[in-house]
Coordinates of C-alpha atoms and ligand atoms in Angstrom, one line a residue:
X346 CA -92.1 -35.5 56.7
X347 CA -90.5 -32.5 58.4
X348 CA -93.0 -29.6 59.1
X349 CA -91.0 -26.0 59.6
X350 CA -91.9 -22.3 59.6
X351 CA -88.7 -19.8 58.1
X352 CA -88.2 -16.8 57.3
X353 CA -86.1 -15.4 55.0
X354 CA -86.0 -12.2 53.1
X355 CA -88.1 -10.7 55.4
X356 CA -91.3 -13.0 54.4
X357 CA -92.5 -16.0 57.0
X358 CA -92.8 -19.3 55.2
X359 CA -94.2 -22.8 56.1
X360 CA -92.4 -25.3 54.7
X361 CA -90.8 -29.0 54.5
X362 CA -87.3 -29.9 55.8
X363 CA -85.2 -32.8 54.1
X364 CA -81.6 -33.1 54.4
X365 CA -80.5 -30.2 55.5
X366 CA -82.9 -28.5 53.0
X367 CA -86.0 -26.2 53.3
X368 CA -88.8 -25.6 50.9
X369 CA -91.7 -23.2 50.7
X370 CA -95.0 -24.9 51.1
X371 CA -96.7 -21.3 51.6
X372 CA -94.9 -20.2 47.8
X373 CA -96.2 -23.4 46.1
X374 CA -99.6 -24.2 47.5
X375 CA -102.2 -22.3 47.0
X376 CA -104.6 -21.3 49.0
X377 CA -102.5 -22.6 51.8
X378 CA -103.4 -20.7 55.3
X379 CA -101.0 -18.7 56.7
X380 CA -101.6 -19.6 60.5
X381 CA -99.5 -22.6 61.8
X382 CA -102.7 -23.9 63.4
X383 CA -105.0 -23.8 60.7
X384 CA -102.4 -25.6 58.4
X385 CA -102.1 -28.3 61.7
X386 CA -105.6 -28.6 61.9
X387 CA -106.3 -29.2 58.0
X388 CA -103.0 -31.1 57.2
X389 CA -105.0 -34.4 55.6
X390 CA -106.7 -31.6 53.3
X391 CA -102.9 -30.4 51.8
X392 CA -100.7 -33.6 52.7
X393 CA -101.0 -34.8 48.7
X394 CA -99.5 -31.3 48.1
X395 CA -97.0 -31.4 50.5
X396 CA -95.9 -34.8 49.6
X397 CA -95.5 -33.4 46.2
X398 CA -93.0 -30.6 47.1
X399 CA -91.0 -33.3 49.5
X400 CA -90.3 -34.7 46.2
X401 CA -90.1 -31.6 44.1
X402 CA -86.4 -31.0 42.4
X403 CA -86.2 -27.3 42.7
X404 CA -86.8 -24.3 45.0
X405 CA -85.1 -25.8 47.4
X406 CA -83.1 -23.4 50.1
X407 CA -80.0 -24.2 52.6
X408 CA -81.1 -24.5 56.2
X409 CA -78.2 -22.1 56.5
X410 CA -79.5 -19.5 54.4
X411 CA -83.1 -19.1 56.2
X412 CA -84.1 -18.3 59.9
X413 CA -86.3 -20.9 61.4
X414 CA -88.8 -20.0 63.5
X415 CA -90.9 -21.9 66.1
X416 CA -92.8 -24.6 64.0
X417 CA -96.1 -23.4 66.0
X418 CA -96.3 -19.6 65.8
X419 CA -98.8 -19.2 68.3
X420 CA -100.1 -22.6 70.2
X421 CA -103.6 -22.2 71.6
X422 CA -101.8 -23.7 75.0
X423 CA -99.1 -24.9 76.0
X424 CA -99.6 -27.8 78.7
X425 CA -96.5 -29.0 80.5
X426 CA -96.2 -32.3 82.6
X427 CA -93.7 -32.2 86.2
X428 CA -92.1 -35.2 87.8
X429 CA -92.2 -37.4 85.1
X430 CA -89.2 -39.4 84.6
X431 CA -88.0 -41.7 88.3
X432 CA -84.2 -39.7 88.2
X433 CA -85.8 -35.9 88.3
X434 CA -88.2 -37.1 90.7
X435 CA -85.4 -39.0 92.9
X436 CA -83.2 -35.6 92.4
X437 CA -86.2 -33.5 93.9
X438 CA -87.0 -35.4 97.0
X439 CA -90.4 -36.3 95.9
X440 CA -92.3 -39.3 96.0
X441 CA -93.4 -40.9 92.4
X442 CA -96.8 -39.1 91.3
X443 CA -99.7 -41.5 91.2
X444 CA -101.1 -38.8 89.1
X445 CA -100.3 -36.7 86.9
X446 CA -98.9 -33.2 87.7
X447 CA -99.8 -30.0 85.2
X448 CA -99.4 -26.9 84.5
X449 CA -99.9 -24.0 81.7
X450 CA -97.1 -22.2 80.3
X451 CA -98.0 -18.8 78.3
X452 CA -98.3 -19.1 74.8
X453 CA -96.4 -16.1 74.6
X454 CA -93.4 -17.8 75.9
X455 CA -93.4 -19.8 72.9
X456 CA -89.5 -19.0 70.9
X457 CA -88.1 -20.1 67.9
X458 CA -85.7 -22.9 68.1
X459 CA -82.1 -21.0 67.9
X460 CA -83.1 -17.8 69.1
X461 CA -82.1 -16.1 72.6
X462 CA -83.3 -17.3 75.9
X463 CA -83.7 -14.2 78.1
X464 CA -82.1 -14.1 81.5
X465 CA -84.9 -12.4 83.0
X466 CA -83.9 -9.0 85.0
X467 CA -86.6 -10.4 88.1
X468 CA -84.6 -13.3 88.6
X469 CA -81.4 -12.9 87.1
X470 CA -79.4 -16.3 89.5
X471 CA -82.3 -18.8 89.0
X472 CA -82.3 -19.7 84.9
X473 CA -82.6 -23.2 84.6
X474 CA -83.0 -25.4 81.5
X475 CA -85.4 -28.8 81.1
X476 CA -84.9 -30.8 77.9
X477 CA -88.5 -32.5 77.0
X478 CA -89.8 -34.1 73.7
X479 CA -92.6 -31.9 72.6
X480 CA -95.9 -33.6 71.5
X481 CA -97.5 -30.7 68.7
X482 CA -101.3 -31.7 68.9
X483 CA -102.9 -32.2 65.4
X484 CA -106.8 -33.6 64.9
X485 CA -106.9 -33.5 68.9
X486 CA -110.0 -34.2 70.5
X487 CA -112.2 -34.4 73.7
X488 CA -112.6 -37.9 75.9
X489 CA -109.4 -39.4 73.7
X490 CA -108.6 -43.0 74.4
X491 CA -105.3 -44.3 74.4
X492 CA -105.9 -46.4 71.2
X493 CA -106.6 -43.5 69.5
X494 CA -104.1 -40.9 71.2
X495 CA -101.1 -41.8 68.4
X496 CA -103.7 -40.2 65.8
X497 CA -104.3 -37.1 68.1
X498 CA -101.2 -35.9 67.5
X499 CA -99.5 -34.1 64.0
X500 CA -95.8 -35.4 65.6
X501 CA -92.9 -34.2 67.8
X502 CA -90.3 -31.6 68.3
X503 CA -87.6 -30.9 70.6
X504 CA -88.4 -28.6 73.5
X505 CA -86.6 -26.8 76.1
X506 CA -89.2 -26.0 79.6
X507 CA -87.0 -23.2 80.9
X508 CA -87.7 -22.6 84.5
X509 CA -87.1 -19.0 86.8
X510 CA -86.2 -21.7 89.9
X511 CA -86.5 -18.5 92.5
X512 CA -90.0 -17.8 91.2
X513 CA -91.1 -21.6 91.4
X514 CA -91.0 -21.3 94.9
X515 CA -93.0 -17.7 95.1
X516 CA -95.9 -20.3 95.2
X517 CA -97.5 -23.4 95.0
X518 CA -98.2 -23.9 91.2
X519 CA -95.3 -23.1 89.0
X520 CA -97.2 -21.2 85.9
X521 CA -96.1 -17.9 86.0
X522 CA -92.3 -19.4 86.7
X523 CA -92.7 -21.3 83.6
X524 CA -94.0 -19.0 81.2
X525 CA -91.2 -15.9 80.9
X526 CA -91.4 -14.1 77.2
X527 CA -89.1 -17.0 75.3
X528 CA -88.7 -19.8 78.0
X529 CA -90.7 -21.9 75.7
X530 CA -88.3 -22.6 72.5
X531 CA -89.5 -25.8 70.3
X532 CA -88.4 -27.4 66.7
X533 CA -86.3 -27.6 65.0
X534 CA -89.2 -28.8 63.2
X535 CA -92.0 -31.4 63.9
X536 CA -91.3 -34.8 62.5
X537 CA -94.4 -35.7 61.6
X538 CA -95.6 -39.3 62.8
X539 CA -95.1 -40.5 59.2
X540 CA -91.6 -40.4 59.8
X541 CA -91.9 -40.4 63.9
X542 CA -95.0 -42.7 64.9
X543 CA -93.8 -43.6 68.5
X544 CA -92.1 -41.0 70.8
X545 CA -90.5 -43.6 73.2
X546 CA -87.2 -44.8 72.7
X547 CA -85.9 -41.7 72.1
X548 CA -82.9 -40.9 73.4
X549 CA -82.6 -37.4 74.9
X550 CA -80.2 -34.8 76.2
X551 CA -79.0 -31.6 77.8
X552 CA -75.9 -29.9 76.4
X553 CA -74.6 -26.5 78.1
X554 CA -71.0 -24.8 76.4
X555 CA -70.4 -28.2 75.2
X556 CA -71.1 -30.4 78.5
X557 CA -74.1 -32.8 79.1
X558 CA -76.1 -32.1 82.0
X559 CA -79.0 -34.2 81.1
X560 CA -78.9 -37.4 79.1
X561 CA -81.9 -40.3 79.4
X562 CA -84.5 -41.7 76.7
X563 CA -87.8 -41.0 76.5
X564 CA -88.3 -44.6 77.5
X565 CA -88.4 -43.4 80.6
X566 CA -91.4 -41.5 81.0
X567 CA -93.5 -41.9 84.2
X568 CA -96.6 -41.3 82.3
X569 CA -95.9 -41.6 78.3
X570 CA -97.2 -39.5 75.9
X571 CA -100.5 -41.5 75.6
X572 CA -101.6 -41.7 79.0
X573 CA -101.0 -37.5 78.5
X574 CA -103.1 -37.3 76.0
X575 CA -106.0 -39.7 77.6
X576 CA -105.9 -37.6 81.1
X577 CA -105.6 -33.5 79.5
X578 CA -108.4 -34.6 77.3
X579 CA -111.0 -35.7 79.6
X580 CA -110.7 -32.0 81.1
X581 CA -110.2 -29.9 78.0
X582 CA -110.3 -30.3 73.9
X583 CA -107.0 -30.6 72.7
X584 CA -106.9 -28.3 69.6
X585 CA -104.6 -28.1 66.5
X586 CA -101.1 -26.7 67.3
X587 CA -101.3 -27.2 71.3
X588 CA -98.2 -27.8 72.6
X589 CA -97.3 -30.3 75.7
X590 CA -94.0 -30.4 77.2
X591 CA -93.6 -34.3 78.0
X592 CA -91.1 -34.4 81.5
X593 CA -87.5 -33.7 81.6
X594 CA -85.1 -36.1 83.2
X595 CA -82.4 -36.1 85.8
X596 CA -79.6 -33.2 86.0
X597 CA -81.2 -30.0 86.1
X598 CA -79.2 -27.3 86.8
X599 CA -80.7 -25.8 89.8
X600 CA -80.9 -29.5 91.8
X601 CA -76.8 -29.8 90.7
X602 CA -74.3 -30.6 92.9
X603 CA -72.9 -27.8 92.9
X604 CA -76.0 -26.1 91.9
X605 CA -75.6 -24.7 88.5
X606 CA -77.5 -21.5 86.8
X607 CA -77.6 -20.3 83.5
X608 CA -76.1 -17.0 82.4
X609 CA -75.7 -14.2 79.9
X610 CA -73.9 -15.8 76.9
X611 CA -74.5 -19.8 78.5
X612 CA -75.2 -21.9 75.0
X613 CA -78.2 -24.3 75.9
X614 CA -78.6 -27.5 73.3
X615 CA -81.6 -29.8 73.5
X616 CA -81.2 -32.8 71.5
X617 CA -83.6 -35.7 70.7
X618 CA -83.1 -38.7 68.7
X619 CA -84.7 -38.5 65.2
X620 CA -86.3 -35.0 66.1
X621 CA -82.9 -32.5 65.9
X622 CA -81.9 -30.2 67.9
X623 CA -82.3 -27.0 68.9
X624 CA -79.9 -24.4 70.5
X625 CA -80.2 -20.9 71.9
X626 CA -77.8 -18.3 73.4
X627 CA -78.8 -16.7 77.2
X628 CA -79.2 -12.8 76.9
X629 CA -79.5 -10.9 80.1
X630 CA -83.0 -9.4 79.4
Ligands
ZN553 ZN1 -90.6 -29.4 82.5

């Protein structure tokens, strides 16, 4: 099952993607909150109903003919892993973590899946793109073990972990760098883990105006998506709709030889195996 939030005519929907099609969940179940997380958290309550409308015959709409939005409209957090696949982490100079490396990006960086991608006026030579598999939290948890991590989680997305380079080095943690007003696109969907149970194996990529920059498999994660889930959650609950940014592999712009930057009218595409793709346009902010 494919999880989306659209809009069209004006009116925000939650719905269900299947080939190439979205339908309204928020039109046809009622009683059906209208905050991403809620819907997230209390998923086993309506999946029944959603599995009915996958396999309704009408009201269906063409992807075309609807704007889709980010399938979490507000995450609680958004936690974000560095250094996590061996070819970034060769490309950087740095030494293999033995543990793992985190930090927060603002939840208000969170952006819809084809929208713009500022170019922030602060730092307008320094925009740099990270393509990461997105984990969307569902049930979540405290003290998780890894046995139990795959049911943590409501499934995947694609992600982009856009990154103000200059700013990165203002200081010693790289939140604020990390968290510009829509550096954090997701979606196109999630594919739920019904249709996505293991995130591994997945191969992933980095297309900018038609050349790829980045191109690995989720494979090779340092840390992989459990062992994620088993450290954050002996520090914090992990909450419906909370958002973690995986690692992005080798060829970032900014490390490039020659060094590369993204600018005004630059098309970014994030692409994952089985999850889509997503694709926004740089705007000088
Ligand atoms: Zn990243």
């Amino acid at each position: 099952m494919k999880f989306a939030v659209f809009d069209v005519a004006g009116a925000v929907h939650i719905g269900l993607v299947k080939g190439g099609r979205v339908i309204s969940a928020t039109s046809a179940i009622p009683g059906l909150p209208t905050d991403t997380n809620q819907v997230i958290g209390r998923f086993e309550e309506f999946r029944e109903q959603f599995r009915a409308l996958e396999s309704s015959a009408d009201g269906w709409l063409a992807l075309e003919d609807v704007h889709l939005r980010s399938p979490v409209s507000r995450p609680g957090k958004i936690l974000a892993i560095g250094l996590n696949y061996a070819d970034h982490i060769a490309e950087a100079g740095r030494e293999t973590p033995t543990q793992q490396i985190w930090f927060i990006k603002a939840s208000s960086s969170i952006n819809g899946p084809f929208d713009p991608i500022q170019v922030p006026k602060a730092s307008p030579n320094s925009l740099d793109y990270e393509a990461e598999l997105v984990a969307v939290i569902g049930r979540g948890g405290r003290h998780i073990s890894r046995a139990d991590a795959p049911a943590s989680v409501i499934g995947f997305a694609v992600g982009n972990d856009v990154s103000v380079r200059e700013w990165q080095s203002h200081s010693p943690q790289w939140s604020l760098a990390k968290s510009f007003d829509t550096h954090s696109p997701i979606g196109p969907w999630i594919t739920l883990t019904d249709e996505a149970p293991d995130p591994h194996g997945l191969d992933i990529k980095a297309v900018v105006n038609g050349v790829v920059r980045q191109h690995s498999n989720t494979a090779n994660l340092v840390f992989d998506v459990w062992d994620q889930i088993v450290y954050l959650s002996q520090a914090m609950t992990l909450e419906p709709g909370d958002v973690i940014f995986t690692g992005t592999p080798g060829g970032v712009g900014w490390l490039s030889e020659p060094r590369f930057v993204l600018s005004d009218g630059d098309v970014v595409r994030i692409e994952i195996d089985k999850l889509g793709y997503i694709e926004g346009v740089c705007k000088d902010e």
